[in-house]
Coordinates of C-alpha atoms in Angstrom, one line a residue:
Chain R
M834 CA 3.0 31.7 -17.6
K835 CA 3.9 34.3 -15.0
W836 CA 6.3 36.0 -17.6
V837 CA 3.5 36.3 -20.1
C838 CA 1.3 37.8 -17.4
L839 CA 4.0 40.2 -16.5
L840 CA 4.3 41.2 -20.1
L841 CA 0.5 41.7 -20.2
I842 CA 0.7 44.0 -17.2
I843 CA 3.6 46.0 -18.6
S844 CA 1.9 46.2 -22.0
N845 CA -1.3 47.5 -20.4
F846 CA 0.5 50.0 -18.3
S847 CA 2.7 51.2 -21.2
F848 CA -0.3 51.7 -23.5
D849 CA -2.1 53.6 -20.7
L850 CA 0.9 55.9 -20.4
L851 CA 1.3 56.3 -24.1
S852 CA -2.4 57.0 -24.4
S853 CA -2.2 59.9 -21.9
V854 CA 0.8 61.4 -23.8
E855 CA -1.0 60.9 -27.2
S856 CA -4.2 62.5 -25.9
K857 CA -2.2 65.8 -25.8
Q858 CA -0.8 65.5 -29.3
P859 CA -3.3 66.6 -32.0
I860 CA -3.7 64.3 -35.0
A861 CA -5.2 67.1 -37.1
A862 CA -5.5 70.9 -37.0
G863 CA -7.0 73.6 -39.1
D864 CA -9.7 76.3 -39.1
I865 CA -13.5 76.3 -38.7
I866 CA -15.0 78.1 -41.7
S867 CA -18.7 77.9 -40.9
A868 CA -21.1 76.0 -38.6
K869 CA -24.8 75.1 -38.8
N870 CA -27.1 74.1 -36.0
D871 CA -28.9 70.7 -36.8
S872 CA -30.3 70.2 -33.3
N873 CA -29.4 71.0 -29.7
D874 CA -26.5 68.5 -29.6
S875 CA -25.6 68.1 -33.2
K876 CA -23.9 70.6 -35.5
T877 CA -22.6 70.5 -39.1
I878 CA -19.3 72.2 -39.5
L879 CA -17.2 73.1 -42.6
L880 CA -13.5 72.9 -41.9
N881 CA -10.3 73.8 -43.5
I882 CA -7.7 71.1 -42.6
S883 CA -4.1 72.4 -42.6
S884 CA -2.4 69.3 -41.1
G885 CA -3.3 65.6 -40.4
S886 CA -6.5 63.7 -41.2
L887 CA -9.9 63.5 -39.5
Y888 CA -11.8 60.3 -38.7
E889 CA -15.2 59.5 -37.2
G890 CA -15.0 59.2 -33.4
V891 CA -12.2 61.7 -33.1
F892 CA -12.4 64.5 -30.4
I893 CA -12.3 68.0 -31.8
R894 CA -12.0 71.3 -29.9
T895 CA -11.4 75.0 -30.3
D896 CA -11.1 77.6 -27.5
S897 CA -14.8 77.9 -27.2
F898 CA -16.2 74.5 -28.1
Y899 CA -15.5 70.7 -28.0
G900 CA -17.2 67.7 -29.4
T901 CA -16.9 64.3 -31.1
I902 CA -17.0 63.8 -34.9
K903 CA -20.1 61.6 -35.6
K904 CA -19.9 61.6 -39.3
I905 CA -17.6 62.8 -42.1
M906 CA -19.6 63.7 -45.2
P907 CA -17.6 62.6 -48.2
E908 CA -20.0 64.3 -50.7
H909 CA -19.1 67.7 -49.2
T910 CA -15.4 67.1 -48.8
R911 CA -13.0 68.8 -51.1
K912 CA -9.2 68.9 -51.1
G913 CA -8.1 70.4 -47.7
Q914 CA -11.7 70.9 -46.6
A915 CA -14.2 68.7 -44.9
T916 CA -17.8 68.8 -43.8
I917 CA -18.4 67.0 -40.5
E918 CA -21.3 66.3 -38.2
V919 CA -20.3 66.9 -34.6
E920 CA -21.9 65.8 -31.4
T921 CA -21.5 68.6 -28.9
A922 CA -23.1 70.4 -26.0
S923 CA -21.8 73.8 -27.1
Q924 CA -24.4 76.1 -28.5
N925 CA -22.5 78.7 -30.6
I926 CA -19.6 77.7 -32.8
S927 CA -17.7 80.6 -34.3
P928 CA -14.9 80.4 -36.9
A929 CA -11.7 79.6 -35.0
H930 CA -8.6 77.4 -35.1
F931 CA -9.3 73.8 -34.2
E932 CA -7.3 70.7 -33.1
A933 CA -8.4 67.1 -33.3
F934 CA -7.3 64.4 -30.8
S935 CA -7.7 60.7 -30.7
T936 CA -6.2 57.8 -28.7
L937 CA -8.1 55.1 -30.6
N938 CA -5.0 54.2 -32.5
I939 CA -3.2 53.4 -29.2
L940 CA -6.4 51.6 -27.9
N941 CA -6.5 49.4 -31.1
I942 CA -2.8 48.5 -30.9
S943 CA -3.1 47.8 -27.1
L944 CA -6.1 45.5 -27.9
L945 CA -3.9 43.5 -30.3
A946 CA -1.1 43.1 -27.8
E947 CA -3.7 42.2 -25.1
L948 CA -5.4 39.6 -27.2
I949 CA -2.1 37.9 -28.3
L950 CA -0.8 37.8 -24.7
T951 CA -4.1 36.6 -23.2
F952 CA -4.5 33.9 -25.8
L953 CA -0.9 33.0 -25.2
I954 CA -1.6 32.5 -21.4
F955 CA -4.5 30.1 -22.4
Y956 CA -2.2 28.3 -24.9
L957 CA 0.5 27.8 -22.3
N958 CA -2.1 26.5 -19.8
F959 CA -3.8 24.2 -22.3
K960 CA -0.5 22.9 -23.7
H961 CA -0.1 20.6 -20.7
Q962 CA -3.7 19.6 -20.4
S963 CA -5.3 19.2 -23.8
K964 CA -3.7 19.2 -27.2
W965 CA -7.0 19.9 -28.8
W966 CA -7.7 23.1 -26.9
S967 CA -4.1 24.3 -27.3
R968 CA -4.4 23.9 -31.1
I969 CA -7.7 25.8 -31.0
T970 CA -6.1 28.6 -29.0
L971 CA -3.2 28.9 -31.5
I972 CA -5.8 29.0 -34.3
A973 CA -7.7 31.7 -32.4
I974 CA -4.5 33.8 -32.0
F975 CA -3.7 33.5 -35.7
L976 CA -7.3 34.3 -36.9
A977 CA -7.9 37.2 -34.4
S978 CA -4.5 38.8 -35.4
L979 CA -5.4 38.3 -39.1
I980 CA -8.8 40.0 -38.7
W981 CA -7.2 42.8 -36.7
I982 CA -4.7 43.5 -39.5
A983 CA -7.3 43.4 -42.2
R984 CA -9.7 45.6 -40.2
N985 CA -7.2 48.2 -39.1
I986 CA -4.8 48.3 -42.0
F987 CA -6.3 47.1 -45.2
V988 CA -10.1 47.8 -44.8
G989 CA -10.2 50.6 -42.2
N990 CA -7.7 52.5 -40.1
L991 CA -6.4 52.6 -36.6
Y992 CA -8.6 55.5 -35.6
T993 CA -11.9 53.6 -35.8
Y994 CA -13.3 51.4 -33.0
S995 CA -15.2 48.2 -33.8
S996 CA -17.4 47.1 -30.9
V997 CA -18.4 44.0 -32.8
Y998 CA -14.7 42.9 -33.2
N999 CA -13.8 43.7 -29.6
G1000 CA -17.0 42.1 -28.3
S1001 CA -16.3 38.9 -30.2
I1002 CA -12.7 38.8 -28.9
T1003 CA -14.0 39.3 -25.3
I1004 CA -16.6 36.5 -25.8
L1005 CA -13.8 34.2 -27.0
I1006 CA -11.6 35.1 -24.0
I1007 CA -14.5 34.5 -21.6
F1008 CA -15.2 31.1 -23.4
F1009 CA -11.5 30.0 -23.0
A1010 CA -11.6 31.0 -19.3
L1011 CA -14.7 28.9 -18.9
V1012 CA -12.9 26.0 -20.6
F1013 CA -10.0 26.4 -18.2
F1014 CA -12.4 26.3 -15.2
Y1015 CA -14.2 23.3 -16.6
Q1016 CA -10.9 21.4 -17.0
Q1017 CA -10.0 22.3 -13.4
L1018 CA -13.2 20.7 -12.3
K1019 CA -12.4 17.6 -14.3
R1020 CA -8.8 17.3 -13.1
P1021 CA -8.5 15.3 -9.9
D1022 CA -4.7 15.7 -9.6
N1023 CA -4.7 19.3 -8.6
P1024 CA -7.5 19.7 -6.1
F1025 CA -6.3 23.1 -4.7
V1026 CA -7.0 25.2 -7.8
Y1027 CA -6.7 28.4 -5.8
A1028 CA -3.2 27.5 -4.7
S1029 CA -2.0 27.9 -8.3
P1030 CA -1.1 31.3 -9.8
V1031 CA -2.8 30.3 -13.1
F1032 CA -6.2 30.3 -11.4
W1033 CA -5.7 33.9 -10.2
I1034 CA -4.4 35.0 -13.6
I1035 CA -7.3 33.5 -15.5
S1036 CA -9.8 34.8 -12.8
A1037 CA -8.3 38.3 -13.2
I1038 CA -8.7 38.2 -17.0
L1039 CA -12.3 36.7 -16.7
I1040 CA -13.4 39.3 -14.1
Y1041 CA -12.0 42.2 -16.2
K1042 CA -13.3 41.0 -19.5
A1043 CA -16.8 40.1 -18.1
G1044 CA -17.0 43.3 -16.2
T1045 CA -16.1 45.6 -19.1
F1046 CA -17.9 43.5 -21.8
F1047 CA -21.0 45.7 -22.0
L1048 CA -19.0 48.9 -21.5
F1049 CA -16.9 48.3 -24.6
L1050 CA -19.9 47.0 -26.5
Y1051 CA -22.2 49.9 -25.9
G1052 CA -19.8 52.6 -24.7
N1053 CA -19.6 54.2 -28.1
T1054 CA -23.3 54.9 -28.1
L1055 CA -23.2 56.9 -24.9
E1056 CA -23.1 60.7 -24.7
Q1057 CA -19.7 62.3 -23.9
S1058 CA -20.7 63.2 -20.3
E1059 CA -22.0 59.7 -19.6
K1060 CA -19.0 58.1 -21.2
E1061 CA -16.8 59.7 -18.6
N1062 CA -19.0 58.5 -15.8
F1063 CA -19.2 55.0 -17.1
F1064 CA -15.5 54.7 -17.7
I1065 CA -15.1 54.5 -13.9
I1066 CA -16.3 50.9 -14.4
N1067 CA -13.2 50.2 -16.5
S1068 CA -10.9 51.8 -13.9
F1069 CA -12.6 49.7 -11.2
F1070 CA -12.2 46.4 -13.1
Y1071 CA -8.7 47.3 -14.2
I1072 CA -7.7 47.7 -10.5
V1073 CA -9.4 44.4 -9.6
E1074 CA -7.5 42.7 -12.4
N1075 CA -4.2 44.0 -11.3
V1076 CA -4.9 43.1 -7.7
L1077 CA -5.6 39.5 -8.8
F1078 CA -2.5 39.5 -10.9
A1079 CA -0.5 40.6 -7.8
V1080 CA -2.1 37.7 -5.9
A1081 CA -0.9 35.3 -8.6
F1082 CA 2.6 36.7 -8.3
L1083 CA 2.6 36.4 -4.5
I1084 CA 1.3 32.9 -4.4
R1085 CA 3.9 30.1 -4.5
S1086 CA 2.9 27.4 -6.8
K1087 CA 2.8 24.3 -4.6
K1088 CA 0.6 21.3 -4.1
L1089 CA -0.9 21.5 -0.6
S1090 CA -1.6 18.3 1.4
P1091 CA -5.4 17.5 1.3
K1092 CA -5.3 17.3 5.1
K1093 CA -4.8 21.0 5.3
I1094 CA -8.3 21.7 4.1
D1095 CA -10.7 23.0 6.6
R1096 CA -13.1 20.1 7.4
Chain B
M144 CA -34.5 64.7 -28.9
Q145 CA -36.7 62.7 -26.5
L146 CA -36.0 59.5 -28.6
L147 CA -32.3 60.1 -28.3
Q148 CA -32.5 60.6 -24.5
T149 CA -34.6 57.5 -24.2
N150 CA -32.0 55.5 -26.2
S151 CA -29.2 56.9 -24.1
S152 CA -31.0 56.0 -20.8
N153 CA -31.7 52.5 -22.2
V154 CA -28.0 52.0 -23.0
S155 CA -27.1 53.3 -19.5
F156 CA -29.6 50.9 -17.9
L157 CA -28.3 48.0 -20.0
L158 CA -24.7 48.9 -19.3
F159 CA -25.2 49.2 -15.6
F160 CA -27.2 46.0 -15.1
G161 CA -25.4 44.0 -17.7
T162 CA -22.1 44.8 -16.0
L163 CA -23.5 44.0 -12.6
G164 CA -25.0 40.7 -13.9
M165 CA -21.7 39.7 -15.5
L166 CA -19.8 40.5 -12.3
V167 CA -22.2 38.4 -10.2
L168 CA -22.1 35.5 -12.6
T169 CA -18.3 35.6 -12.7
I170 CA -17.9 35.7 -9.0
A171 CA -20.5 33.0 -8.6
L172 CA -18.6 30.8 -11.1
I173 CA -15.3 31.3 -9.3
L174 CA -16.8 30.6 -5.9
F175 CA -18.6 27.5 -7.3
I176 CA -15.3 26.1 -8.6
I177 CA -13.5 26.7 -5.3
F178 CA -16.3 25.2 -3.2
H179 CA -16.9 22.3 -5.6
Q180 CA -13.2 21.4 -5.4
R181 CA -13.3 21.5 -1.6
K182 CA -16.3 19.2 -1.7
V183 CA -14.5 16.8 -4.0
I184 CA -11.5 16.8 -1.7
R185 CA -13.7 16.1 1.4
Y186 CA -15.2 13.2 -0.5
Q187 CA -11.8 11.8 -1.5
L188 CA -10.6 12.1 2.1
K189 CA -13.6 10.2 3.3
M190 CA -13.0 7.5 0.7
Q191 CA -9.4 7.3 1.8
E192 CA -10.4 7.0 5.4
M193 CA -12.9 4.3 4.6
E194 CA -10.3 2.4 2.6
A195 CA -7.8 2.7 5.5
E196 CA -10.5 1.4 7.9
Q197 CA -11.2 -1.5 5.5
Q198 CA -7.4 -2.3 5.3
K199 CA -7.3 -2.3 9.1
L200 CA -10.2 -4.8 9.3
L201 CA -8.5 -7.0 6.6
L202 CA -5.2 -6.9 8.5
K203 CA -6.9 -7.7 11.8
A204 CA -8.8 -10.6 10.1
S205 CA -5.6 -11.9 8.6
I206 CA -3.7 -11.8 11.9
K207 CA -6.6 -13.4 13.7
L208 CA -6.7 -16.2 11.2
Q209 CA -3.0 -16.7 11.4
E210 CA -3.3 -17.0 15.2
E211 CA -6.2 -19.5 14.9
E212 CA -4.1 -21.6 12.5
R213 CA -1.2 -21.5 14.9
Q214 CA -3.4 -22.5 17.8
R215 CA -4.9 -25.4 15.8
I216 CA -1.4 -26.6 14.9
A217 CA -0.3 -26.2 18.5
A218 CA -3.5 -28.1 19.7
D219 CA -2.8 -30.9 17.1
L220 CA 0.8 -31.2 18.3
H221 CA 0.0 -31.0 22.0
D222 CA -3.2 -33.1 22.1
D223 CA -2.4 -35.7 19.5
A224 CA 1.3 -35.9 18.8
G225 CA 2.3 -35.2 22.5
P226 CA 0.3 -38.1 24.1
L227 CA 1.3 -40.5 21.3
L228 CA 5.0 -39.8 21.8
A229 CA 4.6 -40.0 25.6
T230 CA 3.0 -43.4 25.2
A231 CA 5.8 -44.5 22.9
R232 CA 8.3 -43.3 25.5
L233 CA 6.5 -45.4 28.1
Y234 CA 7.0 -48.6 26.0
L235 CA 10.7 -47.7 25.6
T236 CA 11.7 -47.3 29.3
E237 CA 15.0 -48.4 30.9
N238 CA 13.1 -51.3 32.4
L239 CA 12.7 -52.8 28.9
V240 CA 16.1 -54.5 29.1
N241 CA 15.0 -56.4 32.2
Q242 CA 11.9 -57.7 30.5
E243 CA 11.5 -61.0 28.8
K244 CA 12.4 -61.1 25.1
A245 CA 8.8 -61.7 23.9
Q246 CA 7.6 -58.8 26.0
Q247 CA 10.5 -56.7 24.8
L248 CA 9.5 -57.4 21.2
Q249 CA 5.9 -56.6 21.9
S250 CA 6.8 -53.3 23.5
I251 CA 9.1 -52.3 20.6
Y252 CA 6.3 -53.3 18.1
N253 CA 3.8 -51.2 20.0
A254 CA 6.2 -48.2 20.2
K255 CA 6.9 -48.5 16.4
Q256 CA 3.1 -48.5 15.8
I257 CA 2.6 -45.4 17.9
I258 CA 5.6 -43.6 16.2
D259 CA 4.1 -44.5 12.7
E260 CA 0.8 -43.1 13.8
T261 CA 2.6 -39.9 15.0
I262 CA 4.5 -39.6 11.7
Q263 CA 1.1 -39.9 9.8
L264 CA -0.3 -37.2 12.1
I265 CA 2.5 -34.8 11.5
R266 CA 2.3 -35.5 7.8
N267 CA -1.4 -34.6 7.9
I268 CA -0.6 -31.4 9.8
S269 CA 2.0 -30.6 7.2
H270 CA -0.3 -31.4 4.3
S271 CA -3.0 -29.1 5.7
L272 CA -0.4 -26.3 5.7
M273 CA 0.8 -27.0 2.2
P274 CA -1.0 -29.7 0.1
P275 CA 1.7 -31.8 -1.6
T276 CA -0.5 -32.2 -4.7
L277 CA -0.6 -28.5 -5.1
K278 CA 3.2 -28.2 -4.8
N279 CA 4.0 -31.1 -7.1
F280 CA 1.2 -31.2 -9.6
G281 CA -0.4 -27.7 -9.6
L282 CA -3.7 -26.0 -9.0
E283 CA -5.8 -28.2 -11.3
S284 CA -4.7 -31.5 -9.6
A285 CA -5.0 -30.0 -6.1
I286 CA -8.5 -28.7 -6.7
T287 CA -9.6 -31.8 -8.5
D288 CA -8.3 -33.9 -5.6
F289 CA -10.0 -31.6 -3.0
F290 CA -13.3 -31.9 -4.8
Q291 CA -13.0 -35.7 -5.2
K292 CA -12.5 -35.9 -1.4
I293 CA -15.7 -33.8 -0.8
N294 CA -17.5 -36.0 -3.3
G295 CA -16.2 -39.1 -1.6
S296 CA -17.7 -38.0 1.7
G297 CA -21.2 -38.4 0.1
S298 CA -22.6 -35.2 1.7
L299 CA -23.0 -33.4 -1.6
N300 CA -22.2 -33.8 -5.3
S301 CA -19.0 -31.9 -6.3
N302 CA -16.9 -31.7 -9.4
S303 CA -14.4 -29.4 -11.0
R304 CA -13.4 -28.8 -14.6
F305 CA -10.3 -26.9 -15.9
Y306 CA -10.8 -25.9 -19.5
D307 CA -7.3 -24.5 -20.2
Y308 CA -4.6 -24.6 -17.6
R309 CA -1.5 -25.4 -19.8
T310 CA 0.6 -22.7 -18.2
R311 CA 0.7 -22.8 -14.5
L312 CA 0.5 -19.8 -12.3
K313 CA 3.3 -19.0 -10.0
P314 CA 3.4 -21.3 -6.9
E315 CA 2.6 -18.6 -4.4
K316 CA -0.3 -17.4 -6.6
E317 CA -1.6 -21.0 -6.9
L318 CA -1.5 -21.4 -3.2
I319 CA -3.5 -18.2 -2.7
V320 CA -6.1 -19.3 -5.3
Y321 CA -6.3 -22.7 -3.7
R322 CA -6.9 -21.3 -0.3
I323 CA -9.6 -19.0 -1.6
V324 CA -11.4 -21.9 -3.3
Q325 CA -10.9 -23.9 -0.1
E326 CA -12.5 -21.2 2.0
L327 CA -15.4 -20.6 -0.4
T328 CA -16.1 -24.4 -0.5
N329 CA -15.9 -24.7 3.3
N330 CA -18.4 -21.8 3.5
V331 CA -20.7 -23.6 1.1
L332 CA -20.4 -26.9 3.1
K333 CA -21.0 -25.1 6.4
H334 CA -23.7 -22.6 5.6
S335 CA -25.4 -23.2 2.3
N336 CA -27.1 -26.6 2.6
A337 CA -26.3 -27.1 -1.1
S338 CA -26.8 -30.4 -3.0
F339 CA -24.1 -29.7 -5.5
I340 CA -21.0 -27.6 -6.0
H341 CA -19.4 -27.2 -9.3
L342 CA -16.1 -25.4 -10.2
T343 CA -15.0 -24.4 -13.7
Q344 CA -11.8 -22.7 -14.9
H345 CA -11.5 -20.5 -18.0
N346 CA -8.6 -18.6 -19.5
N347 CA -8.7 -15.1 -20.9
E348 CA -5.8 -13.3 -22.4
D349 CA -4.9 -11.3 -19.3
E350 CA -6.7 -13.2 -16.5
M351 CA -7.8 -16.6 -15.3
I352 CA -11.4 -17.0 -14.2
I353 CA -12.6 -19.6 -11.7
R354 CA -16.3 -20.0 -11.2
L355 CA -18.0 -21.8 -8.3
H356 CA -21.7 -22.7 -8.7
H357 CA -23.9 -24.2 -5.9
D358 CA -27.6 -24.5 -5.3
G359 CA -27.7 -23.7 -1.6
R360 CA -28.1 -20.4 0.3
G361 CA -25.5 -18.0 -0.9
L362 CA -24.2 -14.5 -0.8
T363 CA -24.7 -11.6 -3.2
Q364 CA -22.1 -9.0 -3.8
E365 CA -24.0 -6.6 -1.6
D366 CA -23.9 -9.1 1.3
F367 CA -20.2 -9.7 0.7
D368 CA -19.4 -6.0 0.8
K369 CA -21.5 -5.5 3.9
L370 CA -19.8 -8.4 5.7
N371 CA -16.4 -7.1 4.7
K372 CA -17.1 -3.8 6.3
S373 CA -18.5 -5.3 9.5
N374 CA -16.6 -7.1 12.3
V375 CA -18.0 -10.5 11.4
G376 CA -17.1 -12.7 8.4
L377 CA -13.5 -13.4 9.2
G378 CA -13.1 -16.0 6.3
L379 CA -14.5 -13.5 3.7
K380 CA -12.1 -10.8 4.9
N381 CA -9.3 -13.3 4.5
I382 CA -10.5 -14.0 0.9
K383 CA -10.5 -10.2 0.3
S384 CA -7.0 -9.8 1.7
R385 CA -5.6 -12.8 -0.2
L386 CA -7.1 -11.4 -3.4
K387 CA -5.5 -8.0 -2.7
V388 CA -2.1 -9.7 -2.7
I389 CA -2.6 -11.1 -6.2
Q390 CA -4.6 -8.0 -7.3
G391 CA -7.5 -10.2 -8.1
D392 CA -11.2 -9.7 -7.9
I393 CA -14.2 -11.6 -6.7
L394 CA -17.9 -11.3 -7.7
F395 CA -20.8 -12.9 -5.9
E396 CA -24.0 -13.3 -8.0
Q397 CA -27.3 -15.1 -8.0
D398 CA -28.5 -16.3 -11.3
P399 CA -31.7 -14.7 -12.8
S400 CA -33.8 -17.8 -12.2
Q401 CA -32.7 -17.6 -8.5
S402 CA -32.0 -21.3 -8.5
F403 CA -28.2 -21.2 -7.8
F404 CA -25.5 -18.9 -6.7
K405 CA -22.3 -18.1 -8.6
V406 CA -18.9 -16.9 -7.3
S407 CA -16.4 -15.7 -9.9
I408 CA -12.7 -15.2 -9.1
E409 CA -10.6 -13.2 -11.5
V410 CA -6.9 -13.8 -11.2
P411 CA -4.7 -11.4 -13.3
K412 CA -1.8 -13.2 -15.1
D413 CA 1.8 -12.0 -15.2
D414 CA 3.6 -11.9 -18.6
D415 CA 5.2 -15.3 -18.0
E416 CA 1.9 -16.9 -17.0
K417 CA 0.1 -16.1 -20.3

């Protein structure tokens, strides 16, 4: 169990590192041909794409402006050219060289790794307690992975973020955590639940997932400036999760004598 | 524009309070589990302590009963067998050889009579320790014999019926069951003022059930449990400790018509007793 948790920590950390590297590598580049003001924070831009591909949700910038692609209009898209709607705070957009950046591909891959490892933790825990729940966890790993593959490879692509899919996975993880706690309440053989590393590992996962549930569900609808403010929540819960993981690693799994309890 | 700003502020509001709510709920859940488990442990500890206290009481009762039994045997030997043997000794003094033959014969006859009486007395003491009927013929005969003796006294109507006792229990188990029945019957005789006492035996696959009915004043399970936890009710504690040895159970009931009381003893059977 601790090994899977360690893998989860390493995977999270590696994907964070990879994400910071990837954020400096443009996924597409080209030139802005013309721009039209739709409203104060929305512009329609005609682009000439010289390398890569553009996707909705991708960050785009030139020397004088930056914004997020809200919509790609297929009816106005020709070979090597694209018309996009951009959400931006910049007022004047002049023809210039642009670059597009996105780390959503890393985020999506990291979510797959995270869901497999998290469900594996639940499976390893349920394996000794309930055959029924361990089977359900295995089915959940299989189905969630299958949906991920279908959504990111066959139907969509790695550069799109689905809050519905990620929200559902989070609800499933929270549900399994609640099942774990319910089983702990029912089990009389291990009264000191907090003396076991599993308790801290599952608590860490539960706190992180519950804390960032609304953030990942509604984060996409926030404005760019607010997004940065609210992502502090993610950093905070990420730290809490890792602190609790550290507690799990520091705790020695032992059954304490009931007499040691403070009466 | 205003609509967009309102939507954005709504999302921020939902995000902030939603996250806060989830955090509070999660922490509350984890704390609840920790405190609930501590509560369960405290309860288990209390139960263990109560059980230990009960064991102590049972042990005390058992030791006390053993001491009383020893005292009774000592008193029987000292007060009855002692004087009898001393009297026999008086008849058989050295002076006997100097006496006339008729007187000698009379003294020897008297001494023989006293020694016979002593033998009978010691046999009675021995039988009270281990009834020979139980040892030789089993629980059914011993209980039937015991109930016939009570019936013979004429104080109350008593009978017993064994429906299926083809395979005997182990001797030590039979003795324990016999002692329990003896103790319960003695209690009925002493305290209940009953006009009848009736014992039946039934066999289940895994256990033997003995039921004792009487129409006097009796105990309910609640009374039995209460007496077991108190310092009185030595005999009942002894029943409980004997049952513990054979892992049996006892149930005191009053029938719905409230006209008689029923005591059921459940004796689990080993594989070779089935």
